[in-house]
Structure formats: C-alpha cells, structure tokens
mmCIF file of C-alpha atoms in Angstrom:
data_model
loop_
_atom_site.group_PDB
_atom_site.id
_atom_site.type_symbol
_atom_site.label_atom_id
_atom_site.label_comp_id
_atom_site.label_asym_id
_atom_site.label_seq_id
_atom_site.Cartn_x
_atom_site.Cartn_y
_atom_site.Cartn_z
ATOM 1 C CA MET N 148 0.000 0.000 0.000
ATOM 2 C CA ARG N 149 2.854 2.358 0.910
ATOM 3 C CA ARG N 150 4.607 1.572 -2.399
ATOM 4 C CA TRP N 151 1.397 2.425 -4.354
ATOM 5 C CA ALA N 152 1.000 5.750 -2.517
ATOM 6 C CA LEU N 153 4.642 6.709 -3.147
ATOM 7 C CA GLY N 154 4.154 5.944 -6.863
ATOM 8 C CA LEU N 155 1.079 8.194 -7.056
ATOM 9 C CA VAL N 156 2.955 11.046 -5.383
ATOM 10 C CA ALA N 157 5.775 10.654 -7.907
ATOM 11 C CA VAL N 158 3.365 10.811 -10.867
ATOM 12 C CA VAL N 159 1.682 13.976 -9.545
ATOM 13 C CA ALA N 160 5.030 15.628 -8.891
ATOM 14 C CA ALA N 161 6.249 14.779 -12.390
ATOM 15 C CA PHE N 162 3.087 16.256 -13.922
ATOM 16 C CA TRP N 163 3.441 19.594 -12.133
ATOM 17 C CA ALA N 164 7.142 19.714 -12.968
ATOM 18 C CA TRP N 165 6.268 19.223 -16.629
ATOM 19 C CA ARG N 166 3.682 22.014 -16.474
ATOM 20 C CA TRP N 167 6.294 24.291 -14.816
ATOM 21 C CA PHE N 168 8.951 23.749 -17.467
ATOM 22 C CA TYR N 169 6.563 23.408 -20.448
ATOM 23 C CA PRO N 170 3.662 25.863 -20.059
ATOM 24 C CA PRO N 171 0.800 25.665 -22.615
ATOM 25 C CA THR N 172 1.468 27.197 -26.013
ATOM 26 C CA ASP N 173 -0.837 29.829 -27.504
ATOM 27 C CA ALA N 174 -2.476 27.179 -29.660
ATOM 28 C CA MET N 175 -3.052 24.891 -26.652
ATOM 29 C CA ALA N 176 -4.430 27.761 -24.609
ATOM 30 C CA GLY N 177 -6.706 28.748 -27.468
ATOM 31 C CA SER N 178 -8.060 25.218 -27.756
ATOM 32 C CA GLU N 179 -8.705 25.132 -24.003
ATOM 33 C CA ALA N 180 -10.529 28.446 -24.226
ATOM 34 C CA LEU N 181 -12.640 27.275 -27.169
ATOM 35 C CA SER N 182 -13.772 24.210 -25.230
ATOM 36 C CA LYS N 183 -15.129 26.405 -22.435
ATOM 37 C CA LEU N 184 -17.740 28.166 -24.557
ATOM 38 C CA GLY N 185 -21.328 27.639 -23.475
ATOM 39 C CA SER N 186 -20.462 27.348 -19.773
ATOM 40 C CA ALA N 187 -22.369 30.488 -18.772
ATOM 41 C CA ASP N 188 -25.939 30.028 -19.991
ATOM 42 C CA GLY N 189 -28.155 33.074 -20.169
ATOM 43 C CA GLN N 190 -25.395 35.648 -20.655
ATOM 44 C CA ASP N 191 -25.083 37.784 -23.752
ATOM 45 C CA SER N 192 -22.772 36.181 -26.290
ATOM 46 C CA ALA N 193 -19.819 38.279 -27.373
ATOM 47 C CA LEU N 194 -19.400 35.874 -30.286
ATOM 48 C CA ALA N 195 -22.954 35.948 -31.615
ATOM 49 C CA ASN N 196 -21.941 37.615 -34.873
ATOM 50 C CA VAL N 197 -18.357 36.452 -35.277
ATOM 51 C CA GLY N 198 -18.170 32.741 -34.406
ATOM 52 C CA VAL N 199 -15.080 30.929 -33.166
ATOM 53 C CA GLY N 200 -15.531 27.179 -33.465
ATOM 54 C CA ALA N 201 -18.185 24.506 -33.337
ATOM 55 C CA ALA N 202 -16.986 23.450 -29.910
ATOM 56 C CA ALA N 203 -17.312 27.101 -29.019
ATOM 57 C CA VAL N 204 -20.909 27.521 -30.070
ATOM 58 C CA GLY N 205 -23.091 27.510 -26.990
ATOM 59 C CA GLY N 206 -25.915 29.735 -28.133
ATOM 60 C CA GLU N 207 -26.014 32.163 -25.227
ATOM 61 C CA GLY N 208 -22.618 31.136 -23.875
ATOM 62 C CA ARG N 209 -19.552 33.278 -23.340
ATOM 63 C CA LEU N 210 -15.883 32.481 -23.617
ATOM 64 C CA VAL N 211 -14.400 32.635 -20.117
ATOM 65 C CA ALA N 212 -10.811 32.640 -18.959
ATOM 66 C CA PRO N 213 -9.347 29.494 -17.323
ATOM 67 C CA ALA N 214 -10.447 29.084 -13.717
ATOM 68 C CA GLU N 215 -6.999 29.804 -12.319
ATOM 69 C CA ALA N 216 -6.779 33.217 -14.019
ATOM 70 C CA SER N 217 -7.251 36.247 -11.795
ATOM 71 C CA GLY N 218 -9.081 39.482 -12.582
ATOM 72 C CA PRO N 219 -12.185 40.043 -14.686
ATOM 73 C CA THR N 220 -12.953 37.704 -17.572
ATOM 74 C CA VAL N 221 -12.786 39.163 -21.065
ATOM 75 C CA ALA N 222 -14.791 37.645 -23.894
ATOM 76 C CA PRO N 223 -12.631 37.617 -27.031
ATOM 77 C CA THR N 224 -13.737 38.467 -30.506
ATOM 78 C CA ALA N 225 -12.922 36.367 -33.559
ATOM 79 C CA SER N 226 -9.824 38.498 -34.121
ATOM 80 C CA THR N 227 -8.386 37.665 -30.660
ATOM 81 C CA VAL N 228 -8.701 33.873 -30.891
ATOM 82 C CA PRO N 229 -5.192 32.507 -31.496
ATOM 83 C CA GLU N 230 -4.539 31.963 -35.180
ATOM 84 C CA ALA N 231 -3.293 28.395 -34.668
ATOM 85 C CA ALA N 232 -6.412 27.419 -32.713
ATOM 86 C CA LEU N 233 -8.665 28.961 -35.360
ATOM 87 C CA CYS N 234 -6.840 27.175 -38.196
ATOM 88 C CA ALA N 235 -7.049 23.856 -36.346
ATOM 89 C CA ALA N 236 -10.799 24.323 -35.846
ATOM 90 C CA ILE N 237 -11.204 25.236 -39.519
ATOM 91 C CA GLU N 238 -9.477 22.038 -40.606
ATOM 92 C CA ARG N 239 -11.908 20.113 -38.372
ATOM 93 C CA ARG N 240 -14.677 21.856 -40.371
ATOM 94 C CA GLU N 241 -16.295 23.304 -37.272
ATOM 95 C CA PRO N 242 -19.048 25.441 -38.861
ATOM 96 C CA ALA N 243 -18.670 28.567 -36.725
ATOM 97 C CA SER N 244 -14.898 28.503 -37.164
ATOM 98 C CA LEU N 245 -15.288 28.228 -40.923
ATOM 99 C CA ALA N 246 -17.480 31.328 -40.797
ATOM 100 C CA SER N 247 -14.937 33.097 -38.588
ATOM 101 C CA GLY N 248 -12.149 32.147 -40.968
ATOM 102 C CA TYR N 249 -13.896 33.710 -43.948
ATOM 103 C CA ARG N 250 -14.767 36.755 -41.885
ATOM 104 C CA ARG N 251 -11.189 37.104 -40.634
ATOM 105 C CA LEU N 252 -9.806 37.038 -44.171
ATOM 106 C CA LEU N 253 -11.255 40.537 -44.456
ATOM 107 C CA ASP N 254 -9.442 41.774 -41.351
ATOM 108 C CA SER N 255 -6.085 39.998 -41.524
ATOM 109 C CA ASP N 256 -3.037 40.603 -43.690
ATOM 110 C CA GLY N 257 0.227 38.970 -44.606
ATOM 111 C CA GLY N 258 1.057 35.651 -42.988
ATOM 112 C CA ALA N 259 -2.131 35.469 -40.908
ATOM 113 C CA ARG N 260 -4.337 35.769 -43.969
ATOM 114 C CA ALA N 261 -2.267 33.194 -45.846
ATOM 115 C CA ALA N 262 -2.440 30.728 -42.946
ATOM 116 C CA ILE N 263 -6.212 31.051 -42.643
ATOM 117 C CA ARG N 264 -6.680 30.800 -46.405
ATOM 118 C CA ASP N 265 -4.502 27.666 -46.512
ATOM 119 C CA ALA N 266 -6.496 26.123 -43.655
ATOM 120 C CA LEU N 267 -9.728 26.799 -45.522
ATOM 121 C CA VAL N 268 -8.308 25.185 -48.667
ATOM 122 C CA ARG N 269 -7.215 22.098 -46.721
ATOM 123 C CA ALA N 270 -10.660 21.858 -45.091
ATOM 124 C CA ALA N 271 -12.332 21.836 -48.494
ATOM 125 C CA GLY N 272 -10.748 18.597 -49.716
ATOM 126 C CA ASP N 273 -11.427 17.343 -53.240
ATOM 127 C CA ASP N 274 -14.916 15.818 -53.172
ATOM 128 C CA LEU N 275 -18.146 17.777 -53.516
ATOM 129 C CA ALA N 276 -19.519 16.946 -50.063
ATOM 130 C CA SER N 277 -16.320 18.057 -48.334
ATOM 131 C CA MET N 278 -16.087 21.244 -50.376
ATOM 132 C CA LEU N 279 -19.675 22.122 -49.520
ATOM 133 C CA ALA N 280 -19.196 21.374 -45.817
ATOM 134 C CA ALA N 281 -16.059 23.512 -45.761
ATOM 135 C CA LEU N 282 -18.107 26.611 -46.617
ATOM 136 C CA GLY N 283 -19.751 26.457 -43.194
ATOM 137 C CA ASP N 284 -23.450 26.640 -42.385
ATOM 138 C CA GLY N 285 -24.070 30.283 -43.293
ATOM 139 C CA ASN N 286 -23.072 32.860 -45.881
ATOM 140 C CA ALA N 287 -19.915 34.325 -44.349
ATOM 141 C CA PHE N 288 -18.035 32.878 -47.322
ATOM 142 C CA LEU N 289 -19.959 35.245 -49.628
ATOM 143 C CA HIS N 290 -18.165 38.292 -48.302
ATOM 144 C CA SER N 291 -14.585 37.530 -49.362
ATOM 145 C CA ASP N 292 -12.933 36.794 -52.695
ATOM 146 C CA ALA N 293 -11.535 33.519 -51.355
ATOM 147 C CA GLY N 294 -14.941 32.448 -50.066
ATOM 148 C CA ARG N 295 -16.712 33.194 -53.321
ATOM 149 C CA GLU N 296 -14.029 31.327 -55.239
ATOM 150 C CA ALA N 297 -14.547 28.308 -52.954
ATOM 151 C CA GLY N 298 -18.278 28.565 -53.663
ATOM 152 C CA ARG N 299 -17.633 28.699 -57.404
ATOM 153 C CA ARG N 300 -15.608 25.494 -57.188
ATOM 154 C CA VAL N 301 -18.622 23.813 -55.584
ATOM 155 C CA ALA N 302 -20.943 25.170 -58.287
ATOM 156 C CA LYS N 303 -18.648 24.025 -61.112
ATOM 157 C CA LEU N 304 -18.435 20.521 -59.690
ATOM 158 C CA ALA N 305 -22.213 20.398 -59.076
ATOM 159 C CA ALA N 306 -22.851 21.486 -62.666
ATOM 160 C CA VAL N 307 -20.988 18.448 -63.995
ATOM 161 C CA ASP N 308 -23.490 16.131 -62.301
ATOM 162 C CA ARG N 309 -26.825 16.969 -63.930
ATOM 163 C CA THR N 310 -28.733 14.535 -61.750
ATOM 164 C CA GLU N 311 -30.632 14.798 -58.472
ATOM 165 C CA ALA N 312 -27.255 14.746 -56.696
ATOM 166 C CA GLY N 313 -26.154 17.835 -58.606
ATOM 167 C CA ALA N 314 -29.446 19.582 -57.801
ATOM 168 C CA ALA N 315 -28.929 18.724 -54.128
ATOM 169 C CA ALA N 316 -25.424 20.237 -54.189
ATOM 170 C CA PHE N 317 -26.691 23.436 -55.816
ATOM 171 C CA THR N 318 -29.469 23.570 -53.215
ATOM 172 C CA GLY N 319 -26.957 23.196 -50.395
ATOM 173 C CA LEU N 320 -24.863 26.028 -51.815
ATOM 174 C CA LEU N 321 -27.843 28.365 -52.235
ATOM 175 C CA GLU N 322 -29.183 27.518 -48.779
ATOM 176 C CA ARG N 323 -25.876 28.590 -47.257
ATOM 177 C CA ALA N 324 -25.989 31.790 -49.299
ATOM 178 C CA MET N 325 -29.460 32.515 -47.932
ATOM 179 C CA ARG N 326 -28.498 32.114 -44.263
ATOM 180 C CA GLY N 327 -26.957 35.388 -43.124
ATOM 181 C CA SER N 328 -26.873 39.019 -44.097
ATOM 182 C CA ILE N 329 -26.812 40.296 -47.666
ATOM 183 C CA GLU N 330 -27.191 44.050 -47.777
ATOM 184 C CA ILE N 331 -28.213 46.014 -50.828
ATOM 185 C CA ALA N 332 -24.628 47.293 -51.191
ATOM 186 C CA ASP N 333 -23.180 43.752 -51.233
ATOM 187 C CA THR N 334 -23.066 43.686 -55.010
ATOM 188 C CA GLU N 335 -20.457 40.936 -55.301
ATOM 189 C CA ALA N 336 -22.371 38.649 -52.950
ATOM 190 C CA LYS N 337 -25.596 39.258 -54.858
ATOM 191 C CA ALA N 338 -23.866 38.650 -58.192
ATOM 192 C CA PHE N 339 -22.521 35.341 -56.846
ATOM 193 C CA VAL N 340 -26.017 34.181 -55.865
ATOM 194 C CA ASP N 341 -27.383 35.106 -59.295
ATOM 195 C CA GLU N 342 -24.465 33.328 -60.971
ATOM 196 C CA VAL N 343 -25.018 30.094 -59.031
ATOM 197 C CA TYR N 344 -28.785 30.143 -59.572
ATOM 198 C CA ALA N 345 -28.268 30.640 -63.306
ATOM 199 C CA ALA N 346 -25.789 27.750 -63.400
ATOM 200 C CA MET N 347 -28.341 25.534 -61.633
ATOM 201 C CA GLN N 348 -30.926 25.870 -64.397
ATOM 202 C CA ALA N 349 -29.376 23.244 -66.682
ATOM 203 C CA THR N 350 -29.479 20.723 -63.842
ATOM 204 C CA LEU N 351 -33.102 21.606 -62.998
ATOM 205 C CA ASN N 352 -34.054 21.172 -66.642
ATOM 206 C CA ARG N 353 -32.602 17.661 -66.592
ATOM 207 C CA THR N 354 -34.310 16.717 -63.314
ATOM 208 C CA VAL N 355 -37.173 18.701 -61.787
ATOM 209 C CA PHE N 356 -38.465 20.213 -65.032
ATOM 210 C CA ASN N 357 -37.929 17.124 -67.171
ATOM 211 C CA PRO N 358 -41.328 15.494 -67.861
ATOM 212 C CA GLU N 359 -39.573 12.214 -68.659
ATOM 213 C CA ASN N 360 -37.828 12.125 -65.280
ATOM 214 C CA THR N 361 -40.611 10.789 -63.086
ATOM 215 C CA ALA N 362 -38.516 9.913 -60.029
ATOM 216 C CA GLY N 363 -40.549 10.920 -56.998
ATOM 217 C CA ALA N 364 -43.599 11.628 -59.168
ATOM 218 C CA ARG N 365 -46.695 10.053 -60.648
ATOM 219 C CA THR N 366 -47.866 10.129 -64.236
ATOM 220 C CA HIS N 367 -51.252 11.209 -65.535
ATOM 221 C CA LYS N 368 -52.616 10.408 -68.986
ATOM 222 C CA VAL N 369 -54.748 13.277 -70.233
ATOM 223 C CA VAL N 370 -58.334 12.410 -71.116
ATOM 224 C CA ARG N 371 -59.929 14.277 -74.011
ATOM 225 C CA GLY N 372 -61.491 17.495 -72.714
ATOM 226 C CA GLU N 373 -59.451 17.608 -69.495
ATOM 227 C CA SER N 374 -57.840 20.887 -68.441
ATOM 228 C CA LEU N 375 -54.919 21.519 -66.126
ATOM 229 C CA ASP N 376 -57.354 22.988 -63.599
ATOM 230 C CA ARG N 377 -59.377 19.770 -63.672
ATOM 231 C CA ILE N 378 -56.270 17.614 -63.313
ATOM 232 C CA ALA N 379 -54.986 19.750 -60.422
ATOM 233 C CA SER N 380 -58.333 19.378 -58.623
ATOM 234 C CA ILE N 381 -58.106 15.582 -58.931
ATOM 235 C CA TYR N 382 -54.781 15.509 -57.117
ATOM 236 C CA ARG N 383 -55.704 18.171 -54.576
ATOM 237 C CA LYS N 384 -58.487 15.838 -53.411
ATOM 238 C CA GLN N 385 -55.742 13.263 -52.804
ATOM 239 C CA GLY N 386 -53.749 15.706 -50.680
ATOM 240 C CA ILE N 387 -51.213 16.613 -53.383
ATOM 241 C CA LEU N 388 -51.308 20.409 -53.373
ATOM 242 C CA LEU N 389 -50.940 21.594 -56.963
ATOM 243 C CA ASP N 390 -52.496 24.346 -59.036
ATOM 244 C CA ALA N 391 -52.922 24.215 -62.804
ATOM 245 C CA MET N 392 -49.717 25.967 -63.807
ATOM 246 C CA THR N 393 -47.721 24.202 -61.096
ATOM 247 C CA ILE N 394 -48.302 21.116 -63.212
ATOM 248 C CA GLY N 395 -47.557 23.206 -66.289
ATOM 249 C CA LEU N 396 -44.186 24.275 -64.914
ATOM 250 C CA PHE N 397 -43.005 20.729 -64.243
ATOM 251 C CA ASN N 398 -44.133 19.641 -67.707
ATOM 252 C CA ARG N 399 -42.785 22.618 -69.685
ATOM 253 C CA ILE N 400 -46.304 23.699 -70.633
ATOM 254 C CA SER N 401 -46.540 27.446 -71.146
ATOM 255 C CA ASP N 402 -49.938 27.455 -72.888
ATOM 256 C CA PRO N 403 -52.526 25.320 -71.050
ATOM 257 C CA THR N 404 -54.902 25.483 -74.041
ATOM 258 C CA LYS N 405 -52.533 23.221 -75.975
ATOM 259 C CA LEU N 406 -53.020 20.200 -73.714
ATOM 260 C CA ARG N 407 -53.425 17.065 -75.869
ATOM 261 C CA ALA N 408 -55.498 13.960 -75.307
ATOM 262 C CA ASP N 409 -53.304 10.979 -74.284
ATOM 263 C CA GLN N 410 -50.455 13.340 -73.318
ATOM 264 C CA VAL N 411 -48.611 11.904 -70.308
ATOM 265 C CA LEU N 412 -47.990 14.455 -67.558
ATOM 266 C CA LYS N 413 -45.557 14.309 -64.694
ATOM 267 C CA ILE N 414 -47.342 14.886 -61.371
ATOM 268 C CA PRO N 415 -44.853 15.761 -58.594
ATOM 269 C CA VAL N 416 -45.904 14.273 -55.271
ATOM 270 C CA GLN N 417 -43.200 15.780 -53.061
ATOM 271 C CA PRO N 418 -44.529 18.739 -51.066
ATOM 272 C CA ILE N 419 -43.938 22.276 -52.320
ATOM 273 C CA SER N 420 -42.878 24.854 -49.760
ATOM 274 C CA THR N 421 -41.450 28.356 -49.633
ATOM 275 C CA VAL N 422 -38.736 29.782 -47.373
ATOM 276 C CA ILE N 423 -38.098 33.506 -46.931
ATOM 277 C CA GLU N 424 -34.827 34.512 -45.270
ATOM 278 C CA LYS N 425 -35.225 38.093 -44.080
ATOM 279 C CA ARG N 426 -31.534 38.855 -43.520
ATOM 280 C CA SER N 427 -30.500 37.919 -47.058
ATOM 281 C CA PHE N 428 -33.740 39.124 -48.716
ATOM 282 C CA LEU N 429 -34.064 35.826 -50.566
ATOM 283 C CA MET N 430 -37.136 33.655 -51.093
ATOM 284 C CA ALA N 431 -36.774 30.055 -52.274
ATOM 285 C CA MET N 432 -39.408 27.653 -53.550
ATOM 286 C CA TYR N 433 -38.776 23.973 -52.852
ATOM 287 C CA LEU N 434 -39.987 20.724 -54.320
ATOM 288 C CA GLY N 435 -39.245 18.347 -51.485
ATOM 289 C CA ASP N 436 -35.682 19.237 -50.509
ATOM 290 C CA THR N 437 -34.695 20.838 -53.826
ATOM 291 C CA ILE N 438 -34.775 24.560 -54.541
ATOM 292 C CA PHE N 439 -36.403 25.144 -57.916
ATOM 293 C CA ARG N 440 -37.080 28.897 -57.805
ATOM 294 C CA LEU N 441 -35.210 31.743 -56.106
ATOM 295 C CA PHE N 442 -36.279 35.393 -55.852
ATOM 296 C CA TRP N 443 -34.899 38.607 -54.348
ATOM 297 C CA VAL N 444 -37.502 40.282 -52.138
ATOM 298 C CA GLY N 445 -38.122 43.197 -49.808
ATOM 299 C CA HIS N 446 -40.016 43.025 -46.515
ATOM 300 C CA GLY N 447 -41.342 45.004 -43.578
ATOM 301 C CA LYS N 448 -39.947 48.318 -42.430
ATOM 302 C CA ASP N 449 -38.416 48.150 -38.941
ATOM 303 C CA ASP N 450 -38.352 44.354 -39.289
ATOM 304 C CA ARG N 451 -42.125 44.135 -38.858
ATOM 305 C CA THR N 452 -42.603 41.046 -41.038
ATOM 306 C CA PRO N 453 -43.081 38.281 -38.445
ATOM 307 C CA GLU N 454 -40.894 35.175 -38.341
ATOM 308 C CA THR N 455 -43.479 32.419 -38.495
ATOM 309 C CA THR N 456 -45.097 29.975 -40.901
ATOM 310 C CA PHE N 457 -47.904 31.289 -43.086
ATOM 311 C CA THR N 458 -50.097 29.403 -45.562
ATOM 312 C CA VAL N 459 -50.941 30.545 -49.090
ATOM 313 C CA THR N 460 -54.746 30.737 -49.163
ATOM 314 C CA LEU N 461 -55.725 33.110 -51.961
ATOM 315 C CA LYS N 462 -54.253 34.316 -55.248
ATOM 316 C CA GLN N 463 -55.734 37.533 -56.633
ATOM 317 C CA GLU N 464 -55.123 39.009 -60.058
ATOM 318 C CA HIS N 465 -55.736 42.765 -60.389
ATOM 319 C CA PRO N 466 -56.277 43.121 -56.626
ATOM 320 C CA ASP N 467 -57.918 45.978 -54.800
ATOM 321 C CA TRP N 468 -55.956 47.208 -51.799
ATOM 322 C CA HIS N 469 -57.746 47.216 -48.459
ATOM 323 C CA PHE N 470 -55.922 49.740 -46.312
ATOM 324 C CA ASP N 471 -56.960 51.615 -43.144
ATOM 325 C CA GLY N 472 -60.629 50.905 -43.733
ATOM 326 C CA ARG N 473 -60.430 52.082 -47.345
ATOM 327 C CA VAL N 474 -60.648 50.104 -50.564
ATOM 328 C CA ILE N 475 -58.202 51.412 -53.157
ATOM 329 C CA PRO N 476 -59.168 49.847 -56.487
ATOM 330 C CA TYR N 477 -56.763 48.135 -58.839
ATOM 331 C CA GLY N 478 -55.235 50.619 -61.245
ATOM 332 C CA HIS N 479 -55.519 53.562 -58.862
ATOM 333 C CA PRO N 480 -52.181 55.420 -58.445
ATOM 334 C CA ASP N 481 -52.339 54.829 -54.679
ATOM 335 C CA ASN N 482 -52.782 51.050 -55.040
ATOM 336 C CA ILE N 483 -49.321 49.629 -54.306
ATOM 337 C CA LEU N 484 -50.139 45.950 -54.899
ATOM 338 C CA GLY N 485 -49.561 45.850 -58.627
ATOM 339 C CA ASP N 486 -51.065 43.133 -60.809
ATOM 340 C CA TYR N 487 -50.910 40.200 -58.403
ATOM 341 C CA PHE N 488 -51.410 39.490 -54.711
ATOM 342 C CA VAL N 489 -50.670 36.161 -52.998
ATOM 343 C CA LYS N 490 -52.291 36.106 -49.574
ATOM 344 C CA PHE N 491 -50.475 34.601 -46.578
ATOM 345 C CA GLU N 492 -52.850 33.374 -43.859
ATOM 346 C CA HIS N 493 -52.043 32.963 -40.163
ATOM 347 C CA ALA N 494 -54.190 32.680 -37.047
ATOM 348 C CA SER N 495 -52.390 35.570 -35.320
ATOM 349 C CA PHE N 496 -50.988 37.676 -38.188
ATOM 350 C CA GLN N 497 -53.435 39.116 -40.684
ATOM 351 C CA GLY N 498 -53.041 41.178 -43.854
ATOM 352 C CA TYR N 499 -49.740 39.697 -45.049
ATOM 353 C CA GLY N 500 -48.853 38.451 -48.489
ATOM 354 C CA ALA N 501 -46.602 38.897 -51.513
ATOM 355 C CA HIS N 502 -47.121 41.468 -54.264
ATOM 356 C CA GLY N 503 -45.290 43.598 -56.800
ATOM 357 C CA THR N 504 -44.088 47.122 -56.142
ATOM 358 C CA PRO N 505 -43.934 50.429 -57.983
ATOM 359 C CA GLN N 506 -40.626 50.964 -56.145
ATOM 360 C CA PRO N 507 -38.314 48.212 -57.421
ATOM 361 C CA GLU N 508 -35.363 49.924 -55.735
ATOM 362 C CA THR N 509 -36.793 48.760 -52.381
ATOM 363 C CA ILE N 510 -36.174 45.093 -53.226
ATOM 364 C CA GLY N 511 -33.415 44.011 -50.857
ATOM 365 C CA THR N 512 -34.506 46.462 -48.148
ATOM 366 C CA MET N 513 -36.955 46.717 -45.256
ATOM 367 C CA ALA N 514 -39.470 49.225 -46.620
ATOM 368 C CA SER N 515 -42.953 47.676 -46.769
ATOM 369 C CA ARG N 516 -45.790 47.697 -44.257
ATOM 370 C CA GLY N 517 -45.014 44.034 -43.624
ATOM 371 C CA CYS N 518 -45.766 42.311 -46.932
ATOM 372 C CA ILE N 519 -43.202 40.700 -49.196
ATOM 373 C CA ARG N 520 -42.312 42.904 -52.164
ATOM 374 C CA MET N 521 -41.204 41.342 -55.424
ATOM 375 C CA GLN N 522 -40.142 42.438 -58.877
ATOM 376 C CA ASP N 523 -43.019 42.415 -61.382
ATOM 377 C CA ASN N 524 -41.741 39.394 -63.335
ATOM 378 C CA ASP N 525 -41.047 37.491 -60.111
ATOM 379 C CA ILE N 526 -44.470 38.033 -58.536
ATOM 380 C CA ARG N 527 -46.062 37.004 -61.831
ATOM 381 C CA GLU N 528 -44.198 33.701 -61.764
ATOM 382 C CA PHE N 529 -44.737 33.141 -58.053
ATOM 383 C CA PHE N 530 -48.455 33.861 -58.461
ATOM 384 C CA THR N 531 -48.674 31.457 -61.396
ATOM 385 C CA VAL N 532 -46.920 28.426 -59.920
ATOM 386 C CA VAL N 533 -47.300 28.552 -56.104
ATOM 387 C CA PRO N 534 -50.127 26.204 -55.075
ATOM 388 C CA ARG N 535 -52.796 27.241 -52.606
ATOM 389 C CA GLY N 536 -52.018 25.531 -49.298
ATOM 390 C CA THR N 537 -48.264 26.029 -49.637
ATOM 391 C CA PRO N 538 -46.500 26.752 -46.316
ATOM 392 C CA VAL N 539 -44.365 29.905 -46.276
ATOM 393 C CA HIS N 540 -41.640 29.806 -43.624
ATOM 394 C CA VAL N 541 -40.314 33.259 -42.711
ATOM 395 C CA ARG N 542 -36.913 33.198 -40.977
ATOM 396 C CA ALA N 543 -34.227 35.637 -39.938
ATOM 397 C CA THR N 544 -31.101 33.497 -39.755
ATOM 398 C CA LEU N 545 -27.782 35.021 -38.754
ATOM 399 C CA ASN N 546 -25.174 32.346 -38.244
ATOM 400 C CA PRO N 547 -21.993 33.003 -36.263
ATOM 401 C CA GLY N 548 -19.504 34.706 -38.513
ATOM 402 C CA SER N 549 -22.149 36.264 -40.765
ATOM 403 C CA ARG N 550 -22.181 39.994 -41.187
#
C-alpha cells in the first residue's frame, strides 16, 4: 500500500514539474478556451456575430478565462482567438470557425491571412460533399474573394453532375448563401447568388423540369377534354397540393390550351414549400428538398414582417388594396399591390402576403408595411406556380460569422 501511494505522489510531482517547465502554447491555450464556450448560460454572447468554433458555439454562452486566471474575464472576438487554434478548428470543419475564418480574411493581412486561407483550402478537400461542408453553415463565405471562389468550385463541380445529386449540391450552396446578411450594397455577394442560380438551371431542366424524369412523381394520362385545372383538382383531393400551372411548370407547358389527349404528364408528389430569409432578402421555392425557384424580395420596415409559418390561401389578379378601412381599387395610383397578390394566412398575423411594387429599388430592403415585395416578373411567376395551401416559412437566420 505504501509503495502504491509513493508511486502516485511521484506521478503527480512529475506532472506539475512538466507544467512548470513546459507551459501551454498559444495554440493549446486557445483550444482550451474554445472548449469552455457555453459554460455560462443566459449571458449575452460576445461571439454571436463572429463565431469561433463549433466546440465554441453555446448559443447564449460566453468564452471565459481558465479558472486559475485572476481578474475580470474578457470575452474575445474572432480576431483575438489565437490563429493556430482557429486554423485547427477550420481544418476540423467546425461550422462557426469556418465562418470566422472567412470573416477574418477581411481583417487579416500577410502571414495570418495566408495561414487562414490555406487552412480553408485544406478543409475543403477534393470531393463535392467536403467542399460544400467547408463553406460552413451560413453565408460568411460570400463576403470575401476567397470564399466566393470556394463557392464557385462547388458550383462548377455540381454542374458536372446533372442529376438529383447535382441539384442537391446546388441547393446546399444556395441555402448557405441565404443564411446570413446580404445588404443592398453587397453587389459581389448578390452577383454570386445570381451566378449560381443561373448555373443551376441546366441541372433543374434535366431533373425537376424534365417530364420524362418521373422519379418521386406520378404520371397522368390526359383524357380528351381535361384541363390543367381539372387535373390539379383531382390531385388536390388526394392531398397533393398543386395548381394548374404548377403542373404546367413541371411539364414545360406554357400554354394550357394546348393540352393534348393521351399526353402523359408528370405529377410531382413531393410537397412544395417556400422559405423567406429576411436577412439575405431571398425567397426560395422547394420541391421536397430541392430549390427550384429563387427570388430577391423586400419586406417590412423596422423588421415588422413576423418570423413564423404562413399558408398561401388566396391568389388575386388585379387586386384591390384594403388599407386603413379604405378600398383602393386596382389601377388607382395609390394602389401599391400591382397586378398580383398572394395572400399569406395565419391565425395571429393578418393582412400579409406577396405582391409587386412600384418601387423596385426597395427590393433588398426593409421598406414595406409588412408584406413581401417582389419584382413584377417574379411576382407574376410566383403567383402562377405557387399552389394554394403552400406553407411559407419566414426566418431571420444570422449564423456566427455572418455579417
């Protein structure tokens, strides 16, 4: 027993001697600090908009100094996290650290910038899934040249695969672009989104909009005298929410009067939904998990558009505007709704919807009374293809590291 106790004392003494002669390096200290995030629930996060590492993401947590440190604790910003610790977290593909890395590229210079850029390149790997994961969960990558170039590599690789897998990769890229801030002055970020969405069209035409690709769909043989409205009503009774020109879109039918007897139509059975991200001013339409339409929008002044889930209940062409107890008829100069209004219904929030605007410069800003503003061509398409009953999820996502 005495021999065992003497051995334990020797081990403890050797450990403290090692710590005395070999104190932690900056990188080790940084890793220790990162692991302590989230230990103080309920406090304001000093990292809410900068991000440090996935291990560091604790929602409301703060980064605190080691317990043995004296004096007040100081919550670091992304720029004070040791470079080596940040690079190590980036190479582990910790989402918040990836965002911080792209954000820090804007603030660093010389060797620090090169080290972070190299870490981001190593995190990306060579395969599509790894490259997509290395962008992080949000759109911080949009705001640097290196980040946009990494996104373009993903888009180029996704474009080679014109199958459902390619559509999924494009969707993943656009979803990341949606999550986080895009301001009206962020012209390069906006151009990137438009570029990727344009590149996605060839893949959508081979998959979602290909009448011969019936994966995840049914087929319907047109009976003489049937219309798209009639066919849509058949499937709505079965719980498949489609309107006439929703079917038209997925079958490349632009003129519903030219429907032919015995024509075989593709009937998508995956649910259609819409997501509006308020911080990026982007609205995406989904078929199942695949984005098939993307629009720039404006929304409520002073952030008054609620974050909730609405349902499309009514589509009005040439709408009158009911405002402050008045009815302003369609065509009147004071009627701001334009040619189309898509009503969003909610038990607690009334009077919301999507419409055009006589002020297209307000797209990408918070300027409306709460409705979603769209460009004239965009609201026309949205009005035409969005089925009644479609859920509309309004979000305001700002991931760590996003601006």
